[in-house]
PDB file of C-alpha atoms in Angstrom:
ATOM      1  CA  UNK A   1       0.000   0.000   0.000  1.00 39.00           C
ATOM      2  CA  UNK A   2       1.049   3.578  -0.527  1.00 37.00           C
ATOM      3  CA  UNK A   3       0.551   6.304   2.061  1.00 34.00           C
ATOM      4  CA  UNK A   4      -0.395   9.889   1.352  1.00 39.00           C
ATOM      5  CA  UNK A   5       0.376  12.093   4.350  1.00 37.00           C
ATOM      6  CA  UNK A   6      -0.350  15.794   4.343  1.00 40.00           C
ATOM      7  CA  UNK A   7       2.954  16.536   6.054  1.00 38.00           C
ATOM      8  CA  UNK A   8       3.052  20.153   4.975  1.00 37.00           C
ATOM      9  CA  UNK A   9      -0.204  21.051   6.711  1.00 42.00           C
ATOM     10  CA  UNK A  10       0.765  19.127   9.829  1.00 41.00           C
ATOM     11  CA  UNK A  11       4.132  20.856  10.016  1.00 36.00           C
ATOM     12  CA  UNK A  12       2.628  24.332   9.653  1.00 35.00           C
ATOM     13  CA  UNK A  13      -0.363  23.967  11.939  1.00 39.00           C
ATOM     14  CA  UNK A  14       0.632  21.209  14.327  1.00 40.00           C
ATOM     15  CA  UNK A  15      -2.638  19.521  13.418  1.00 46.00           C
ATOM     16  CA  UNK A  16      -3.369  16.278  11.695  1.00 41.00           C
ATOM     17  CA  UNK A  17      -3.884  16.926   7.973  1.00 39.00           C
ATOM     18  CA  UNK A  18      -7.240  18.123   6.669  1.00 43.00           C
ATOM     19  CA  UNK A  19      -9.474  15.704   4.808  1.00 37.00           C
ATOM     20  CA  UNK A  20     -11.588  17.412   2.192  1.00 35.00           C
ATOM     21  CA  UNK A  21     -14.358  15.845   0.164  1.00 36.00           C
ATOM     22  CA  UNK A  22     -14.791  12.155  -0.553  1.00 37.00           C
ATOM     23  CA  UNK A  23     -12.637  10.998  -3.411  1.00 38.00           C
ATOM     24  CA  UNK A  24     -14.418   8.920  -6.025  1.00 38.00           C
ATOM     25  CA  UNK A  25     -11.354   7.538  -7.748  1.00 37.00           C
ATOM     26  CA  UNK A  26     -10.426   3.940  -7.019  1.00 35.00           C
ATOM     27  CA  UNK A  27      -7.125   3.758  -5.206  1.00 37.00           C
ATOM     28  CA  UNK A  28      -7.097   7.475  -4.443  1.00 36.00           C
ATOM     29  CA  UNK A  29      -6.651   9.242  -1.131  1.00 38.00           C
ATOM     30  CA  UNK A  30      -9.833   9.125   0.833  1.00 38.00           C
ATOM     31  CA  UNK A  31     -11.464  12.183   2.419  1.00 37.00           C
ATOM     32  CA  UNK A  32     -14.210  11.246   4.770  1.00 35.00           C
ATOM     33  CA  UNK A  33     -15.759  14.169   6.562  1.00 36.00           C
ATOM     34  CA  UNK A  34     -15.856  17.313   4.455  1.00 36.00           C
ATOM     35  CA  UNK A  35     -14.005  20.588   4.452  1.00 36.00           C
ATOM     36  CA  UNK A  36     -14.196  21.433   8.147  1.00 38.00           C
ATOM     37  CA  UNK A  37     -12.860  18.197   9.561  1.00 38.00           C
ATOM     38  CA  UNK A  38      -9.375  16.967  10.250  1.00 37.00           C
ATOM     39  CA  UNK A  39      -8.019  13.434  10.239  1.00 35.00           C
ATOM     40  CA  UNK A  40      -4.598  12.094  11.111  1.00 33.00           C
ATOM     41  CA  UNK A  41      -3.897  10.619   7.724  1.00 33.00           C
ATOM     42  CA  UNK A  42      -5.193  10.542   4.192  1.00 35.00           C
ATOM     43  CA  UNK A  43      -4.536   6.935   3.289  1.00 32.00           C
ATOM     44  CA  UNK A  44      -4.130   6.092  -0.334  1.00 35.00           C
ATOM     45  CA  UNK A  45      -5.433   2.541  -0.600  1.00 35.00           C
ATOM     46  CA  UNK A  46      -3.999   0.615  -3.507  1.00 31.00           C
ATOM     47  CA  UNK A  47      -6.199  -2.349  -2.580  1.00 32.00           C
ATOM     48  CA  UNK A  48      -4.796  -5.642  -3.803  1.00 30.00           C
ATOM     49  CA  UNK A  49      -1.511  -4.515  -5.313  1.00 30.00           C
ATOM     50  CA  UNK A  50       0.873  -7.306  -4.300  1.00 32.00           C
ATOM     51  CA  UNK A  51       4.386  -5.927  -4.405  1.00 31.00           C
ATOM     52  CA  UNK A  52       5.780  -9.373  -3.779  1.00 35.00           C
ATOM     53  CA  UNK A  53       4.610 -10.480  -7.214  1.00 35.00           C
ATOM     54  CA  UNK A  54       6.892 -10.412 -10.252  1.00 35.00           C
ATOM     55  CA  UNK A  55       7.265  -6.821 -11.399  1.00 36.00           C
ATOM     56  CA  UNK A  56       6.091  -6.800 -14.964  1.00 39.00           C
ATOM     57  CA  UNK A  57       6.118  -3.506 -16.919  1.00 42.00           C
ATOM     58  CA  UNK A  58       2.322  -3.413 -16.648  1.00 43.00           C
ATOM     59  CA  UNK A  59       2.473  -3.757 -12.867  1.00 42.00           C
ATOM     60  CA  UNK A  60       5.092  -1.028 -12.607  1.00 46.00           C
ATOM     61  CA  UNK A  61       2.967   1.227 -14.811  1.00 48.00           C
ATOM     62  CA  UNK A  62      -0.092   0.586 -12.628  1.00 50.00           C
ATOM     63  CA  UNK A  63       1.901   1.336  -9.482  1.00 53.00           C
ATOM     64  CA  UNK A  64       3.226   4.598 -10.956  1.00 56.00           C
ATOM     65  CA  UNK A  65      -0.295   5.681 -11.893  1.00 53.00           C
ATOM     66  CA  UNK A  66      -1.444   5.115  -8.318  1.00 53.00           C
ATOM     67  CA  UNK A  67       1.460   7.186  -7.004  1.00 53.00           C
ATOM     68  CA  UNK A  68       0.558  10.005  -9.391  1.00 57.00           C
ATOM     69  CA  UNK A  69      -3.065   9.905  -8.214  1.00 54.00           C
ATOM     70  CA  UNK A  70      -1.911  10.023  -4.587  1.00 54.00           C
ATOM     71  CA  UNK A  71       0.336  13.035  -5.225  1.00 62.00           C
ATOM     72  CA  UNK A  72      -2.524  14.825  -7.003  1.00 62.00           C
ATOM     73  CA  UNK A  73      -4.868  14.185  -4.079  1.00 63.00           C
ATOM     74  CA  UNK A  74      -2.197  15.322  -1.626  1.00 63.00           C
ATOM     75  CA  UNK A  75      -1.743  18.564  -3.556  1.00 71.00           C
ATOM     76  CA  UNK A  76      -5.514  19.101  -3.531  1.00 73.00           C
ATOM     77  CA  UNK A  77      -5.660  18.521   0.216  1.00 69.00           C
ATOM     78  CA  UNK A  78      -2.865  21.008   0.874  1.00 75.00           C
ATOM     79  CA  UNK A  79      -4.599  23.561  -1.352  1.00 73.00           C
ATOM     80  CA  UNK A  80      -7.948  23.122   0.406  1.00 71.00           C
ATOM     81  CA  UNK A  81      -6.259  23.184   3.821  1.00 71.00           C
ATOM     82  CA  UNK A  82      -4.800  26.588   3.007  1.00 77.00           C
ATOM     83  CA  UNK A  83      -8.194  27.763   1.729  1.00 74.00           C
ATOM     84  CA  UNK A  84      -9.836  26.597   4.961  1.00 75.00           C
ATOM     85  CA  UNK A  85      -7.240  28.440   7.051  1.00 78.00           C
ATOM     86  CA  UNK A  86      -7.911  31.660   5.112  1.00 80.00           C
ATOM     87  CA  UNK A  87     -11.648  31.198   5.593  1.00 82.00           C
ATOM     88  CA  UNK A  88     -11.237  30.674   9.329  1.00 79.00           C
ATOM     89  CA  UNK A  89      -8.890  33.654   9.670  1.00 83.00           C
ATOM     90  CA  UNK A  90     -11.340  35.860   7.748  1.00 83.00           C
ATOM     91  CA  UNK A  91     -13.770  35.471  10.653  1.00 88.00           C
ATOM     92  CA  UNK A  92     -11.459  37.603  12.779  1.00 88.00           C
ATOM     93  CA  UNK A  93     -10.923  40.185  10.030  1.00 86.00           C
ATOM     94  CA  UNK A  94     -14.665  40.483   9.450  1.00 89.00           C
ATOM     95  CA  UNK A  95     -15.373  40.887  13.158  1.00 88.00           C
ATOM     96  CA  UNK A  96     -17.420  37.714  13.514  1.00 92.00           C
ATOM     97  CA  UNK A  97     -14.863  36.459  16.016  1.00 94.00           C
ATOM     98  CA  UNK A  98     -12.810  38.691  18.316  1.00 95.00           C
ATOM     99  CA  UNK A  99      -9.173  37.835  18.985  1.00 95.00           C
ATOM    100  CA  UNK A 100      -7.817  37.664  22.528  1.00 96.00           C
ATOM    101  CA  UNK A 101      -4.297  37.091  23.779  1.00 96.00           C
ATOM    102  CA  UNK A 102      -3.906  34.606  26.617  1.00 95.00           C
ATOM    103  CA  UNK A 103      -3.618  37.284  29.307  1.00 95.00           C
ATOM    104  CA  UNK A 104      -6.692  39.090  27.932  1.00 96.00           C
ATOM    105  CA  UNK A 105      -8.620  35.816  27.891  1.00 96.00           C
ATOM    106  CA  UNK A 106      -7.602  35.253  31.514  1.00 95.00           C
ATOM    107  CA  UNK A 107      -9.166  38.579  32.500  1.00 95.00           C
ATOM    108  CA  UNK A 108     -12.258  38.046  30.335  1.00 95.00           C
ATOM    109  CA  UNK A 109     -13.319  34.707  31.790  1.00 95.00           C
ATOM    110  CA  UNK A 110     -13.390  36.207  35.268  1.00 94.00           C
ATOM    111  CA  UNK A 111     -16.289  38.430  34.152  1.00 94.00           C
ATOM    112  CA  UNK A 112     -19.974  37.391  34.386  1.00 89.00           C
ATOM    113  CA  UNK A 113     -21.404  35.440  31.436  1.00 87.00           C
ATOM    114  CA  UNK A 114     -17.976  34.640  30.018  1.00 94.00           C
ATOM    115  CA  UNK A 115     -17.210  30.965  29.487  1.00 95.00           C
ATOM    116  CA  UNK A 116     -14.062  29.261  28.258  1.00 97.00           C
ATOM    117  CA  UNK A 117     -14.651  26.402  25.810  1.00 98.00           C
ATOM    118  CA  UNK A 118     -11.747  23.969  25.486  1.00 97.00           C
ATOM    119  CA  UNK A 119     -12.000  22.054  22.175  1.00 97.00           C
ATOM    120  CA  UNK A 120      -8.789  20.020  22.538  1.00 96.00           C
ATOM    121  CA  UNK A 121      -8.658  16.198  22.579  1.00 95.00           C
ATOM    122  CA  UNK A 122      -8.312  14.302  25.851  1.00 93.00           C
ATOM    123  CA  UNK A 123      -4.603  13.628  25.216  1.00 91.00           C
ATOM    124  CA  UNK A 124      -3.930  17.366  25.687  1.00 94.00           C
ATOM    125  CA  UNK A 125      -6.705  18.182  28.145  1.00 95.00           C
ATOM    126  CA  UNK A 126      -5.550  15.735  30.820  1.00 92.00           C
ATOM    127  CA  UNK A 127      -2.125  17.401  31.032  1.00 94.00           C
ATOM    128  CA  UNK A 128      -3.396  20.918  31.724  1.00 95.00           C
ATOM    129  CA  UNK A 129      -6.582  22.940  31.346  1.00 97.00           C
ATOM    130  CA  UNK A 130      -8.135  26.280  32.287  1.00 96.00           C
ATOM    131  CA  UNK A 131      -9.887  26.193  35.647  1.00 95.00           C
ATOM    132  CA  UNK A 132     -13.705  26.045  35.380  1.00 94.00           C
ATOM    133  CA  UNK A 133     -13.553  25.694  31.591  1.00 96.00           C
ATOM    134  CA  UNK A 134     -16.051  23.595  29.650  1.00 97.00           C
ATOM    135  CA  UNK A 135     -14.446  20.757  27.730  1.00 97.00           C
ATOM    136  CA  UNK A 136     -16.055  19.560  24.512  1.00 97.00           C
ATOM    137  CA  UNK A 137     -13.455  18.109  22.124  1.00 96.00           C
ATOM    138  CA  UNK A 138     -13.853  18.903  18.455  1.00 95.00           C
ATOM    139  CA  UNK A 139     -11.491  16.041  17.578  1.00 94.00           C
ATOM    140  CA  UNK A 140     -10.846  13.029  19.741  1.00 91.00           C
ATOM    141  CA  UNK A 141      -8.374  10.182  19.830  1.00 88.00           C
ATOM    142  CA  UNK A 142      -9.578   7.399  17.530  1.00 84.00           C
ATOM    143  CA  UNK A 143      -9.923   4.305  19.720  1.00 84.00           C
ATOM    144  CA  UNK A 144     -11.409   2.065  17.031  1.00 84.00           C
ATOM    145  CA  UNK A 145      -9.772  -1.316  16.526  1.00 87.00           C
ATOM    146  CA  UNK A 146     -11.023  -2.258  13.069  1.00 87.00           C
ATOM    147  CA  UNK A 147      -8.323  -3.286  10.547  1.00 87.00           C
ATOM    148  CA  UNK A 148      -8.498  -0.014   8.616  1.00 85.00           C
ATOM    149  CA  UNK A 149      -8.060   2.119  11.736  1.00 84.00           C
ATOM    150  CA  UNK A 150      -5.267  -0.109  13.061  1.00 87.00           C
ATOM    151  CA  UNK A 151      -3.447   0.344   9.764  1.00 86.00           C
ATOM    152  CA  UNK A 152      -3.873   4.116  10.037  1.00 85.00           C
ATOM    153  CA  UNK A 153      -2.589   4.054  13.621  1.00 83.00           C
ATOM    154  CA  UNK A 154       0.480   2.117  12.533  1.00 88.00           C
ATOM    155  CA  UNK A 155       1.001   4.558   9.677  1.00 84.00           C
ATOM    156  CA  UNK A 156       0.568   7.504  12.050  1.00 81.00           C
ATOM    157  CA  UNK A 157       3.205   6.074  14.384  1.00 85.00           C
ATOM    158  CA  UNK A 158       5.761   5.216  11.721  1.00 84.00           C
ATOM    159  CA  UNK A 159       5.301   8.492   9.823  1.00 83.00           C
ATOM    160  CA  UNK A 160       6.101  10.732  12.794  1.00 81.00           C
ATOM    161  CA  UNK A 161       3.767   9.861  15.670  1.00 80.00           C
ATOM    162  CA  UNK A 162       6.632   8.205  17.545  1.00 80.00           C
ATOM    163  CA  UNK A 163       8.477  11.533  17.504  1.00 78.00           C
ATOM    164  CA  UNK A 164       5.645  13.997  18.154  1.00 75.00           C
ATOM    165  CA  UNK A 165       3.382  11.794  20.262  1.00 78.00           C
ATOM    166  CA  UNK A 166       0.418  12.878  18.109  1.00 80.00           C
ATOM    167  CA  UNK A 167      -2.232  10.107  18.149  1.00 85.00           C
ATOM    168  CA  UNK A 168      -4.679   9.324  15.376  1.00 85.00           C
ATOM    169  CA  UNK A 169      -7.664  11.684  15.595  1.00 86.00           C
ATOM    170  CA  UNK A 170     -11.232  11.616  14.366  1.00 91.00           C
ATOM    171  CA  UNK A 171     -13.944  14.269  14.281  1.00 92.00           C
ATOM    172  CA  UNK A 172     -16.309  14.298  17.264  1.00 94.00           C
ATOM    173  CA  UNK A 173     -19.798  14.067  15.786  1.00 94.00           C
ATOM    174  CA  UNK A 174     -21.235  15.142  19.146  1.00 95.00           C
ATOM    175  CA  UNK A 175     -19.304  18.415  19.209  1.00 96.00           C
ATOM    176  CA  UNK A 176     -22.017  20.867  18.129  1.00 96.00           C
ATOM    177  CA  UNK A 177     -24.954  19.049  19.801  1.00 97.00           C
ATOM    178  CA  UNK A 178     -23.034  19.015  23.109  1.00 97.00           C
ATOM    179  CA  UNK A 179     -22.080  22.687  22.811  1.00 97.00           C
ATOM    180  CA  UNK A 180     -25.676  23.749  22.156  1.00 96.00           C
ATOM    181  CA  UNK A 181     -26.905  21.609  25.052  1.00 96.00           C
ATOM    182  CA  UNK A 182     -24.394  22.992  27.571  1.00 96.00           C
ATOM    183  CA  UNK A 183     -23.758  26.616  26.553  1.00 96.00           C
ATOM    184  CA  UNK A 184     -26.494  29.231  25.931  1.00 95.00           C
ATOM    185  CA  UNK A 185     -26.033  31.219  22.724  1.00 95.00           C
ATOM    186  CA  UNK A 186     -26.253  34.473  24.682  1.00 93.00           C
ATOM    187  CA  UNK A 187     -22.983  33.726  26.517  1.00 94.00           C
ATOM    188  CA  UNK A 188     -19.683  35.372  25.725  1.00 96.00           C
ATOM    189  CA  UNK A 189     -17.716  32.334  24.605  1.00 97.00           C
ATOM    190  CA  UNK A 190     -13.918  32.228  24.613  1.00 97.00           C
ATOM    191  CA  UNK A 191     -12.794  29.293  22.442  1.00 97.00           C
ATOM    192  CA  UNK A 192      -9.321  27.828  22.762  1.00 96.00           C
ATOM    193  CA  UNK A 193      -7.175  24.896  21.673  1.00 96.00           C
ATOM    194  CA  UNK A 194      -3.470  24.124  21.843  1.00 95.00           C
ATOM    195  CA  UNK A 195      -2.208  25.978  18.771  1.00 92.00           C
ATOM    196  CA  UNK A 196      -5.164  28.113  17.733  1.00 91.00           C
ATOM    197  CA  UNK A 197      -6.311  26.541  14.475  1.00 91.00           C
ATOM    198  CA  UNK A 198      -8.831  24.000  15.717  1.00 93.00           C
ATOM    199  CA  UNK A 199     -10.494  26.687  17.825  1.00 95.00           C
ATOM    200  CA  UNK A 200     -10.839  28.883  14.719  1.00 93.00           C
ATOM    201  CA  UNK A 201     -12.463  25.966  12.914  1.00 93.00           C
ATOM    202  CA  UNK A 202     -14.768  25.516  15.905  1.00 95.00           C
ATOM    203  CA  UNK A 203     -15.697  29.214  15.822  1.00 95.00           C
ATOM    204  CA  UNK A 204     -16.876  28.799  12.230  1.00 94.00           C
ATOM    205  CA  UNK A 205     -19.308  26.080  13.268  1.00 95.00           C
ATOM    206  CA  UNK A 206     -20.389  28.000  16.362  1.00 97.00           C
ATOM    207  CA  UNK A 207     -21.152  31.127  14.348  1.00 96.00           C
ATOM    208  CA  UNK A 208     -23.232  29.127  11.891  1.00 95.00           C
ATOM    209  CA  UNK A 209     -25.149  27.667  14.842  1.00 96.00           C
ATOM    210  CA  UNK A 210     -26.107  31.146  16.058  1.00 95.00           C
ATOM    211  CA  UNK A 211     -23.380  32.079  18.559  1.00 96.00           C
ATOM    212  CA  UNK A 212     -22.567  35.777  18.099  1.00 95.00           C
ATOM    213  CA  UNK A 213     -20.351  36.618  21.085  1.00 96.00           C
ATOM    214  CA  UNK A 214     -17.309  34.605  20.091  1.00 97.00           C
ATOM    215  CA  UNK A 215     -13.739  35.186  21.240  1.00 97.00           C
ATOM    216  CA  UNK A 216     -10.740  33.265  19.915  1.00 96.00           C
ATOM    217  CA  UNK A 217      -7.623  32.481  21.957  1.00 96.00           C
ATOM    218  CA  UNK A 218      -5.004  33.780  19.533  1.00 94.00           C
ATOM    219  CA  UNK A 219      -2.098  31.352  19.237  1.00 93.00           C
ATOM    220  CA  UNK A 220      -3.748  28.827  21.533  1.00 95.00           C
ATOM    221  CA  UNK A 221      -2.219  27.592  24.756  1.00 96.00           C
ATOM    222  CA  UNK A 222       1.155  27.373  23.042  1.00 93.00           C
ATOM    223  CA  UNK A 223       1.311  31.166  23.256  1.00 92.00           C
ATOM    224  CA  UNK A 224       0.250  31.302  26.912  1.00 93.00           C
ATOM    225  CA  UNK A 225       2.684  32.107  29.691  1.00 90.00           C
ATOM    226  CA  UNK A 226       2.371  30.742  33.195  1.00 89.00           C
ATOM    227  CA  UNK A 227      -0.092  32.937  35.070  1.00 91.00           C
ATOM    228  CA  UNK A 228      -1.949  34.242  32.010  1.00 95.00           C
ATOM    229  CA  UNK A 229      -4.788  31.790  32.653  1.00 95.00           C
ATOM    230  CA  UNK A 230      -5.673  30.083  35.904  1.00 94.00           C
ATOM    231  CA  UNK A 231      -4.926  26.452  35.210  1.00 93.00           C
ATOM    232  CA  UNK A 232      -5.390  22.979  36.617  1.00 94.00           C
ATOM    233  CA  UNK A 233      -3.190  19.998  35.869  1.00 91.00           C
ATOM    234  CA  UNK A 234       0.371  18.821  36.317  1.00 86.00           C
ATOM    235  CA  UNK A 235       2.004  20.801  33.501  1.00 89.00           C
ATOM    236  CA  UNK A 236       2.017  24.362  32.155  1.00 92.00           C
ATOM    237  CA  UNK A 237      -0.621  24.946  29.478  1.00 93.00           C
ATOM    238  CA  UNK A 238       1.981  25.422  26.735  1.00 90.00           C
ATOM    239  CA  UNK A 239       3.456  21.976  27.519  1.00 90.00           C
ATOM    240  CA  UNK A 240       0.166  20.138  26.954  1.00 90.00           C
ATOM    241  CA  UNK A 241       0.667  19.782  23.183  1.00 88.00           C
ATOM    242  CA  UNK A 242       4.051  18.061  23.203  1.00 87.00           C
ATOM    243  CA  UNK A 243       4.777  14.360  23.495  1.00 83.00           C
ATOM    244  CA  UNK A 244       6.618  11.375  22.116  1.00 79.00           C
ATOM    245  CA  UNK A 245      10.369  11.079  21.838  1.00 80.00           C
ATOM    246  CA  UNK A 246      10.745  14.809  21.132  1.00 73.00           C
ATOM    247  CA  UNK A 247       9.291  15.624  24.565  1.00 74.00           C
ATOM    248  CA  UNK A 248      11.383  12.969  26.293  1.00 75.00           C
ATOM    249  CA  UNK A 249      14.583  14.416  24.829  1.00 78.00           C
ATOM    250  CA  UNK A 250      13.520  18.021  25.315  1.00 77.00           C
ATOM    251  CA  UNK A 251      13.728  18.835  21.606  1.00 74.00           C
ATOM    252  CA  UNK A 252      10.617  21.017  21.453  1.00 79.00           C
ATOM    253  CA  UNK A 253      10.396  24.808  21.319  1.00 81.00           C
ATOM    254  CA  UNK A 254       8.668  25.152  24.679  1.00 82.00           C
ATOM    255  CA  UNK A 255      11.268  22.970  26.388  1.00 74.00           C
ATOM    256  CA  UNK A 256      14.115  24.923  24.836  1.00 81.00           C
ATOM    257  CA  UNK A 257      12.547  28.124  26.131  1.00 79.00           C
ATOM    258  CA  UNK A 258      12.149  26.546  29.565  1.00 76.00           C
ATOM    259  CA  UNK A 259      15.787  25.396  29.522  1.00 76.00           C
ATOM    260  CA  UNK A 260      16.881  28.958  28.771  1.00 76.00           C
ATOM    261  CA  UNK A 261      14.969  30.122  31.863  1.00 78.00           C
ATOM    262  CA  UNK A 262      15.988  27.392  34.287  1.00 75.00           C
ATOM    263  CA  UNK A 263      19.598  26.979  33.201  1.00 74.00           C
ATOM    264  CA  UNK A 264      22.023  24.123  33.722  1.00 75.00           C
ATOM    265  CA  UNK A 265      19.926  21.876  35.968  1.00 75.00           C
ATOM    266  CA  UNK A 266      17.117  21.538  33.428  1.00 67.00           C
ATOM    267  CA  UNK A 267      19.569  20.930  30.582  1.00 71.00           C
ATOM    268  CA  UNK A 268      21.382  18.308  32.651  1.00 76.00           C
ATOM    269  CA  UNK A 269      18.174  16.315  33.098  1.00 69.00           C
ATOM    270  CA  UNK A 270      17.475  16.370  29.373  1.00 68.00           C
ATOM    271  CA  UNK A 271      21.062  15.398  28.567  1.00 65.00           C
ATOM    272  CA  UNK A 272      20.818  12.484  31.005  1.00 76.00           C
ATOM    273  CA  UNK A 273      17.716  11.290  29.170  1.00 68.00           C
ATOM    274  CA  UNK A 274      19.559  11.408  25.853  1.00 70.00           C
ATOM    275  CA  UNK A 275      22.467   9.414  27.265  1.00 74.00           C
ATOM    276  CA  UNK A 276      20.052   6.902  28.779  1.00 76.00           C
ATOM    277  CA  UNK A 277      18.256   6.483  25.465  1.00 70.00           C
ATOM    278  CA  UNK A 278      21.522   5.916  23.591  1.00 73.00           C
ATOM    279  CA  UNK A 279      22.615   3.325  26.160  1.00 77.00           C
ATOM    280  CA  UNK A 280      19.246   1.562  25.894  1.00 77.00           C
ATOM    281  CA  UNK A 281      19.549   1.417  22.092  1.00 75.00           C
ATOM    282  CA  UNK A 282      23.099   0.044  22.370  1.00 74.00           C
ATOM    283  CA  UNK A 283      21.988  -2.618  24.839  1.00 80.00           C
ATOM    284  CA  UNK A 284      19.093  -3.563  22.584  1.00 78.00           C
ATOM    285  CA  UNK A 285      21.349  -4.114  19.570  1.00 79.00           C
ATOM    286  CA  UNK A 286      23.928  -5.935  21.693  1.00 79.00           C
ATOM    287  CA  UNK A 287      21.225  -8.207  23.045  1.00 79.00           C
ATOM    288  CA  UNK A 288      19.869  -8.826  19.541  1.00 77.00           C
ATOM    289  CA  UNK A 289      23.347  -9.790  18.315  1.00 78.00           C
ATOM    290  CA  UNK A 290      23.837 -12.167  21.227  1.00 77.00           C
ATOM    291  CA  UNK A 291      20.484 -13.820  20.584  1.00 81.00           C
ATOM    292  CA  UNK A 292      21.316 -14.177  16.895  1.00 80.00           C
ATOM    293  CA  UNK A 293      24.623 -15.885  17.707  1.00 78.00           C
ATOM    294  CA  UNK A 294      22.882 -18.110  20.257  1.00 76.00           C
ATOM    295  CA  UNK A 295      20.254 -19.321  17.765  1.00 79.00           C
ATOM    296  CA  UNK A 296      22.914 -19.844  15.108  1.00 78.00           C
ATOM    297  CA  UNK A 297      24.852 -22.086  17.492  1.00 77.00           C
ATOM    298  CA  UNK A 298      21.692 -24.042  18.281  1.00 78.00           C
ATOM    299  CA  UNK A 299      21.086 -24.645  14.596  1.00 77.00           C
ATOM    300  CA  UNK A 300      24.621 -25.965  14.110  1.00 69.00           C
TER     301      UNK A 300
END
């Protein structure tokens, strides 16, 4: 199978790539949920192409055609992702949504009839969240175990999830019904996520549903400093979006900034982790070599 991953959009926004429109072409990259929804991968399914078979010119030609189709779909997804971002950002320019910095949002939610809506997935929410905020995730970790989803999870891990810690996501179909049920449309609603893009996408849906007093947390929690917002949880708000090996080694922007503040002690901890990881890898390969020699001796 061939994988089509919208790496460009993920790198720019920190989000899983956008899926736009359902593709009708056999073997093309699938888009499942429409222009406002985000998925972790666009998987280009080449169905029953057996690469272990003898590579005839016809088979190679068929494989090349599928790759071309995948690249075309990927280009379309990137194009529509950029268009969606412009559409979401236009809400602020047109005054439909008002932009707030983290410190301003912290002051605002202390006022009557102001509510903070956290639209992040549980993987970020459980690390840190704004005190007394309402949590309704727009995208949630995909916990399905069907073969297709398991394949996507494996793809997500091998294509960068191991480094970033970003799990496979799916759109929460209960997002808007739950918002309407819990939050009156007359409220002043401050909407936030980790990096700021998902909350802009949420504002678009909220405005269409009749919410008119919308405020967007500009830059998300990544742009928040400690003390800007009253928080709960074990970590600072701007640390909630990191994970995987990059977090363990301290190779993220927020950890570098924290190291600059705290100095040698913080850097020493991160360096010790790196040394420990290298030693663990060495021991793993040494153990694998010893096992290989052992089984070879048994065979002889």
